Tab-separated table of C-alpha atoms in Angstrom:
chain	number	residue	atom	x	y	z
A	1	UNK	CA	0.000	0.000	0.000
A	2	UNK	CA	1.080	3.541	-0.440
A	3	UNK	CA	2.030	5.487	2.654
A	4	UNK	CA	2.071	9.000	4.067
A	5	UNK	CA	0.629	10.971	1.782
A	6	UNK	CA	-1.445	12.812	0.102
A	7	UNK	CA	-2.536	16.118	-1.453
A	8	UNK	CA	-2.180	18.956	-2.499
A	9	UNK	CA	-0.724	17.934	-5.944
A	10	UNK	CA	-0.943	17.384	-8.817
A	11	UNK	CA	2.517	17.708	-10.373
A	12	UNK	CA	2.444	16.904	-14.097
A	13	UNK	CA	5.643	16.277	-15.995
A	14	UNK	CA	6.513	18.430	-18.976
A	15	UNK	CA	4.367	17.711	-21.998
A	16	UNK	CA	5.295	14.626	-23.986
A	17	UNK	CA	3.419	15.954	-26.989
A	18	UNK	CA	-0.107	16.933	-27.971
A	19	UNK	CA	-2.744	16.048	-25.439
A	20	UNK	CA	-6.034	14.282	-26.086
A	21	UNK	CA	-9.231	16.274	-26.167
A	22	UNK	CA	-11.594	14.547	-23.732
A	23	UNK	CA	-14.735	16.259	-25.013
A	24	UNK	CA	-15.921	13.840	-27.668
A	25	UNK	CA	-13.408	11.118	-26.793
A	26	UNK	CA	-14.351	7.452	-26.744
A	27	UNK	CA	-12.892	5.979	-23.562
A	28	UNK	CA	-12.525	2.543	-22.033
A	29	UNK	CA	-11.834	2.156	-18.312
A	30	UNK	CA	-10.788	-1.148	-16.763
A	31	UNK	CA	-12.050	-2.046	-13.306
A	32	UNK	CA	-14.777	0.558	-13.692
A	33	UNK	CA	-17.416	-0.930	-11.406
A	34	UNK	CA	-16.064	0.698	-8.228
A	35	UNK	CA	-13.452	2.955	-6.666
A	36	UNK	CA	-11.103	4.906	-8.901
A	37	UNK	CA	-12.384	3.158	-12.024
A	38	UNK	CA	-15.954	4.278	-11.453
A	39	UNK	CA	-14.707	7.808	-10.792
A	40	UNK	CA	-12.720	7.781	-14.034
A	41	UNK	CA	-15.791	6.716	-15.983
A	42	UNK	CA	-17.983	9.308	-14.275
A	43	UNK	CA	-15.538	12.181	-14.756
A	44	UNK	CA	-15.033	11.260	-18.407
A	45	UNK	CA	-18.779	11.444	-18.962
A	46	UNK	CA	-18.879	14.780	-17.132
A	47	UNK	CA	-16.092	16.066	-19.405
A	48	UNK	CA	-18.109	15.273	-22.496
A	49	UNK	CA	-16.783	11.898	-23.624
A	50	UNK	CA	-19.074	10.649	-26.351
A	51	UNK	CA	-18.899	7.070	-25.064
A	52	UNK	CA	-17.354	5.421	-22.006
A	53	UNK	CA	-16.929	1.666	-21.933
A	54	UNK	CA	-16.929	0.650	-18.278
A	55	UNK	CA	-15.322	-2.766	-18.020
A	56	UNK	CA	-15.413	-5.310	-15.216
A	57	UNK	CA	-15.178	-9.041	-14.758
A	58	UNK	CA	-18.903	-8.895	-14.011
A	59	UNK	CA	-20.311	-6.162	-16.269
A	60	UNK	CA	-23.657	-6.388	-14.496
A	61	UNK	CA	-21.934	-4.776	-11.497
A	62	UNK	CA	-21.452	-1.539	-13.461
A	63	UNK	CA	-24.149	0.850	-12.244
A	64	UNK	CA	-23.030	4.187	-13.708
A	65	UNK	CA	-25.751	5.845	-15.814
A	66	UNK	CA	-24.524	6.646	-19.317
A	67	UNK	CA	-21.628	4.165	-19.275
A	68	UNK	CA	-21.511	1.130	-21.565
A	69	UNK	CA	-20.799	-2.010	-19.506
A	70	UNK	CA	-18.331	-4.421	-21.095
A	71	UNK	CA	-16.973	-7.723	-19.833
A	72	UNK	CA	-13.214	-7.757	-19.327
A	73	UNK	CA	-10.933	-9.777	-17.100
A	74	UNK	CA	-7.603	-8.116	-17.873
A	75	UNK	CA	-5.676	-11.271	-17.004
A	76	UNK	CA	-7.309	-13.062	-19.956
A	77	UNK	CA	-5.708	-12.044	-23.290
A	78	UNK	CA	-8.674	-13.462	-25.183
A	79	UNK	CA	-11.112	-11.248	-23.288
A	80	UNK	CA	-8.870	-8.240	-23.908
A	81	UNK	CA	-8.921	-8.956	-27.638
A	82	UNK	CA	-12.712	-9.424	-27.588
A	83	UNK	CA	-13.132	-6.122	-25.763
A	84	UNK	CA	-10.927	-4.374	-28.326
A	85	UNK	CA	-13.091	-5.777	-31.107
A	86	UNK	CA	-16.266	-4.630	-29.359
A	87	UNK	CA	-14.827	-1.180	-28.613
A	88	UNK	CA	-13.029	-0.538	-31.868
A	89	UNK	CA	-13.863	3.178	-31.779
A	90	UNK	CA	-11.829	3.808	-28.615
A	91	UNK	CA	-9.462	6.791	-28.415
A	92	UNK	CA	-8.517	6.580	-24.706
A	93	UNK	CA	-7.719	3.496	-22.633
A	94	UNK	CA	-7.496	3.885	-18.859
A	95	UNK	CA	-5.677	0.932	-17.289
A	96	UNK	CA	-7.089	1.195	-13.793
A	97	UNK	CA	-7.708	-2.440	-12.808
A	98	UNK	CA	-5.346	-3.547	-10.068
A	99	UNK	CA	-5.049	-5.742	-6.988
A	100	UNK	CA	-3.116	-5.835	-3.729
A	101	UNK	CA	-3.080	-9.002	-1.634
A	102	UNK	CA	-0.909	-7.636	1.179
A	103	UNK	CA	1.998	-9.981	0.564
A	104	UNK	CA	5.720	-9.985	1.262
A	105	UNK	CA	8.180	-11.622	-1.098
A	106	UNK	CA	10.202	-13.846	1.253
A	107	UNK	CA	7.485	-15.249	3.501
A	108	UNK	CA	4.278	-14.362	1.669
A	109	UNK	CA	1.983	-16.616	-0.341
A	110	UNK	CA	3.631	-16.967	-3.751
A	111	UNK	CA	0.289	-17.508	-5.459
A	112	UNK	CA	-0.848	-14.125	-4.122
A	113	UNK	CA	2.372	-12.514	-5.358
A	114	UNK	CA	1.828	-14.072	-8.788
A	115	UNK	CA	-1.783	-12.854	-8.817
A	116	UNK	CA	-0.620	-9.289	-8.184
A	117	UNK	CA	1.846	-9.500	-11.053
A	118	UNK	CA	-0.749	-11.172	-13.264
A	119	UNK	CA	-3.184	-8.282	-12.888
A	120	UNK	CA	-0.986	-5.245	-12.398
A	121	UNK	CA	1.709	-6.067	-14.952
A	122	UNK	CA	0.409	-8.722	-17.340
A	123	UNK	CA	-3.156	-7.388	-17.265
A	124	UNK	CA	-1.986	-3.914	-18.256
A	125	UNK	CA	0.153	-5.376	-21.027
A	126	UNK	CA	-2.712	-7.550	-22.288
A	127	UNK	CA	-4.926	-4.472	-22.617
A	128	UNK	CA	-2.250	-2.313	-24.262
A	129	UNK	CA	-1.423	-5.010	-26.819
A	130	UNK	CA	-5.083	-5.629	-27.605
A	131	UNK	CA	-6.041	-1.960	-28.015
A	132	UNK	CA	-2.929	-0.562	-29.698
A	133	UNK	CA	-4.217	-1.324	-33.237
A	134	UNK	CA	-7.571	0.361	-32.550
A	135	UNK	CA	-5.868	3.430	-31.098
A	136	UNK	CA	-3.625	3.639	-34.163
A	137	UNK	CA	-6.602	3.330	-36.485
A	138	UNK	CA	-8.364	6.151	-34.634
A	139	UNK	CA	-5.509	8.623	-34.891
A	140	UNK	CA	-3.291	7.516	-32.019
A	141	UNK	CA	-5.289	8.460	-28.959
A	142	UNK	CA	-3.932	7.894	-25.480
A	143	UNK	CA	-3.295	5.343	-22.751
A	144	UNK	CA	-3.447	6.307	-19.072
A	145	UNK	CA	-1.876	3.776	-16.709
A	146	UNK	CA	-2.823	4.089	-13.044
A	147	UNK	CA	0.380	3.380	-11.136
A	148	UNK	CA	1.362	4.190	-7.564
A	149	UNK	CA	3.940	5.960	-5.458
A	150	UNK	CA	4.768	2.398	-4.451
A	151	UNK	CA	6.204	1.843	-7.896
A	152	UNK	CA	9.291	3.398	-6.253
A	153	UNK	CA	9.479	2.099	-2.680
A	154	UNK	CA	9.036	-1.060	-0.640
A	155	UNK	CA	6.738	-1.267	2.374
A	156	UNK	CA	6.367	-4.119	4.859
A	157	UNK	CA	3.402	-6.326	4.064
A	158	UNK	CA	2.851	-5.019	0.531
A	159	UNK	CA	6.016	-5.895	-1.317
A	160	UNK	CA	4.314	-8.143	-3.850
A	161	UNK	CA	2.276	-5.098	-4.822
A	162	UNK	CA	5.418	-2.954	-4.866
A	163	UNK	CA	7.172	-5.354	-7.233
A	164	UNK	CA	4.172	-5.504	-9.560
A	165	UNK	CA	3.810	-1.723	-9.650
A	166	UNK	CA	7.531	-1.270	-10.296
A	167	UNK	CA	7.131	-3.653	-13.234
A	168	UNK	CA	4.071	-1.744	-14.430
A	169	UNK	CA	6.048	1.512	-14.318
A	170	UNK	CA	8.772	-0.054	-16.476
A	171	UNK	CA	6.093	-1.337	-18.839
A	172	UNK	CA	4.588	2.147	-19.097
A	173	UNK	CA	7.910	3.739	-19.977
A	174	UNK	CA	8.559	1.033	-22.564
A	175	UNK	CA	5.209	1.179	-24.348
A	176	UNK	CA	5.394	4.985	-24.374
A	177	UNK	CA	8.439	4.645	-26.625
A	178	UNK	CA	7.002	1.783	-28.660
A	179	UNK	CA	3.680	3.512	-29.351
A	180	UNK	CA	5.160	6.923	-30.119
A	181	UNK	CA	5.476	5.995	-33.777
A	182	UNK	CA	1.691	5.587	-34.001
A	183	UNK	CA	1.166	8.908	-32.143
A	184	UNK	CA	-0.323	7.305	-29.021
A	185	UNK	CA	0.237	9.319	-25.853
A	186	UNK	CA	1.084	7.146	-22.823
A	187	UNK	CA	0.626	8.837	-19.446
A	188	UNK	CA	1.588	7.428	-16.038
A	189	UNK	CA	-0.454	8.467	-13.004
A	190	UNK	CA	1.272	7.979	-9.637
A	191	UNK	CA	-0.627	8.499	-6.399
A	192	UNK	CA	-0.425	7.807	-2.700
A	193	UNK	CA	-3.196	6.138	-0.724
A	194	UNK	CA	-6.663	7.467	-1.518
A	195	UNK	CA	-9.953	6.842	0.226
A	196	UNK	CA	-11.488	3.930	-1.694
A	197	UNK	CA	-12.295	0.343	-0.749
A	198	UNK	CA	-8.967	-0.668	-2.328
A	199	UNK	CA	-7.194	1.068	0.574
A	200	UNK	CA	-9.678	0.042	3.266
A	201	UNK	CA	-7.089	-1.996	5.194
A	202	UNK	CA	-4.607	0.888	5.264
A	203	UNK	CA	-5.028	3.057	8.359
A	204	UNK	CA	-2.741	5.955	7.420
A	205	UNK	CA	-3.738	9.263	5.815
A	206	UNK	CA	-5.633	9.040	2.552
A	207	UNK	CA	-6.206	11.572	-0.177
A	208	UNK	CA	-9.271	12.439	-2.222
A	209	UNK	CA	-9.721	9.860	-5.010
A	210	UNK	CA	-11.702	12.290	-7.156
A	211	UNK	CA	-8.761	14.712	-7.096
A	212	UNK	CA	-6.360	11.960	-8.183
A	213	UNK	CA	-8.631	11.004	-11.080
A	214	UNK	CA	-8.962	14.652	-12.076
A	215	UNK	CA	-5.171	15.019	-12.069
A	216	UNK	CA	-4.769	11.984	-14.327
A	217	UNK	CA	-7.324	13.188	-16.857
A	218	UNK	CA	-5.860	16.691	-16.798
A	219	UNK	CA	-2.490	15.113	-17.574
A	220	UNK	CA	-3.871	13.279	-20.594
A	221	UNK	CA	-5.505	16.473	-21.838
A	222	UNK	CA	-2.188	18.323	-21.425
A	223	UNK	CA	-0.105	15.625	-23.111
A	224	UNK	CA	1.884	14.795	-19.949
A	225	UNK	CA	4.099	11.726	-19.831
A	226	UNK	CA	3.765	11.461	-16.055
A	227	UNK	CA	1.467	12.907	-13.389
A	228	UNK	CA	2.277	12.911	-9.681
A	229	UNK	CA	-1.108	13.297	-8.054
A	230	UNK	CA	0.045	14.347	-4.585
A	231	UNK	CA	3.004	15.590	-2.589
A	232	UNK	CA	3.916	12.111	-1.313
A	233	UNK	CA	4.369	10.785	-4.850
A	234	UNK	CA	6.434	13.858	-5.704
A	235	UNK	CA	8.608	13.390	-2.623
A	236	UNK	CA	9.197	9.698	-3.319
A	237	UNK	CA	10.045	10.331	-6.973
A	238	UNK	CA	12.602	12.982	-6.020
A	239	UNK	CA	14.172	10.623	-3.476
A	240	UNK	CA	15.214	8.237	-6.257
A	241	UNK	CA	18.236	10.431	-6.941
A	242	UNK	CA	19.323	10.304	-3.283
A	243	UNK	CA	20.661	7.699	-0.878
A	244	UNK	CA	17.597	5.488	-0.279
A	245	UNK	CA	18.403	5.276	3.433
A	246	UNK	CA	16.778	8.654	3.983
A	247	UNK	CA	13.436	7.655	2.462
A	248	UNK	CA	13.337	4.324	4.281
A	249	UNK	CA	14.156	6.024	7.563
A	250	UNK	CA	11.131	8.235	6.968
A	251	UNK	CA	8.980	5.211	6.189
A	252	UNK	CA	10.191	3.323	9.277
A	253	UNK	CA	9.482	6.356	11.449
A	254	UNK	CA	5.963	6.386	10.134
A	255	UNK	CA	5.248	2.700	10.761
A	256	UNK	CA	7.129	1.830	13.970
C-alpha cells in the first residue's frame, strides 16, 4: 500500500506531446465498477466523452448511468482482444484495474504474489497489446496507466504489490516509446493512498480519489508523460536520486 501521503498535488511532468481532447473522446476504463475506475468513468462522462466503456469481470456490477458495460478480465488475453473488437472506436484506454493481496516476497503466499503480477503487470500489457491497433486506427489516442507511489518504494506487508507496480512503471515507460510511432500518448499516473475500498485496510492518511482522477485526466488532456497526483508521490520520486536510506528512515518512522 502507499504510505504518508497525500494532497495537495498534482505535479504533471513536462508535456510529452499533444494532449487528447476529452470532449468527444471514446474511452474505455478497466475495473470501472467501483473505486477509482468508477470515478474515471464518471468524470469522463462529465467532461463530455461521447462514449465510455466501463469494463469489469462482471459487467452487471457496473451501475453508472450513461456508461456502456463491457466484460473484461484483464488477465485473460482473449477477453482483452474481444473487448478491443467490441470497442473498436476507442481513443482513450485507462488501465485502472489492479489488486493488492498484502503480501511480502520472502514469507508471503507466492500464489498471491503471482496474482498481483498477473493483474498489475500482465493485465496492463494484455490491454495495451489488444487496443494498440484500434488506437492507431483512430488517430493515435492515449493510454493512461494508473500506477502508484509504491512503484518506487518497498513497504512491509505489501512488497508483492510494490514489485508488480515497479514492473508496471517499467512497462509504461517502454510502451510509451514503442507507441510513439503511431502517435499514441502514454501517461503514467502515480498516487499515494486514496480513500477507496482498495485502501480500506490501510489506516494511514488518505487523499481524495476524485482529485487523483482529475489530475490523471488533466495530464492526458495536457499531453503529460507522467502525473504525480500528490506531494507524497512527488517526494518519493525525487528521493530516487538520493541515498535510499533517507526515504526508508522516513517510512520506518511512520510505521514503527
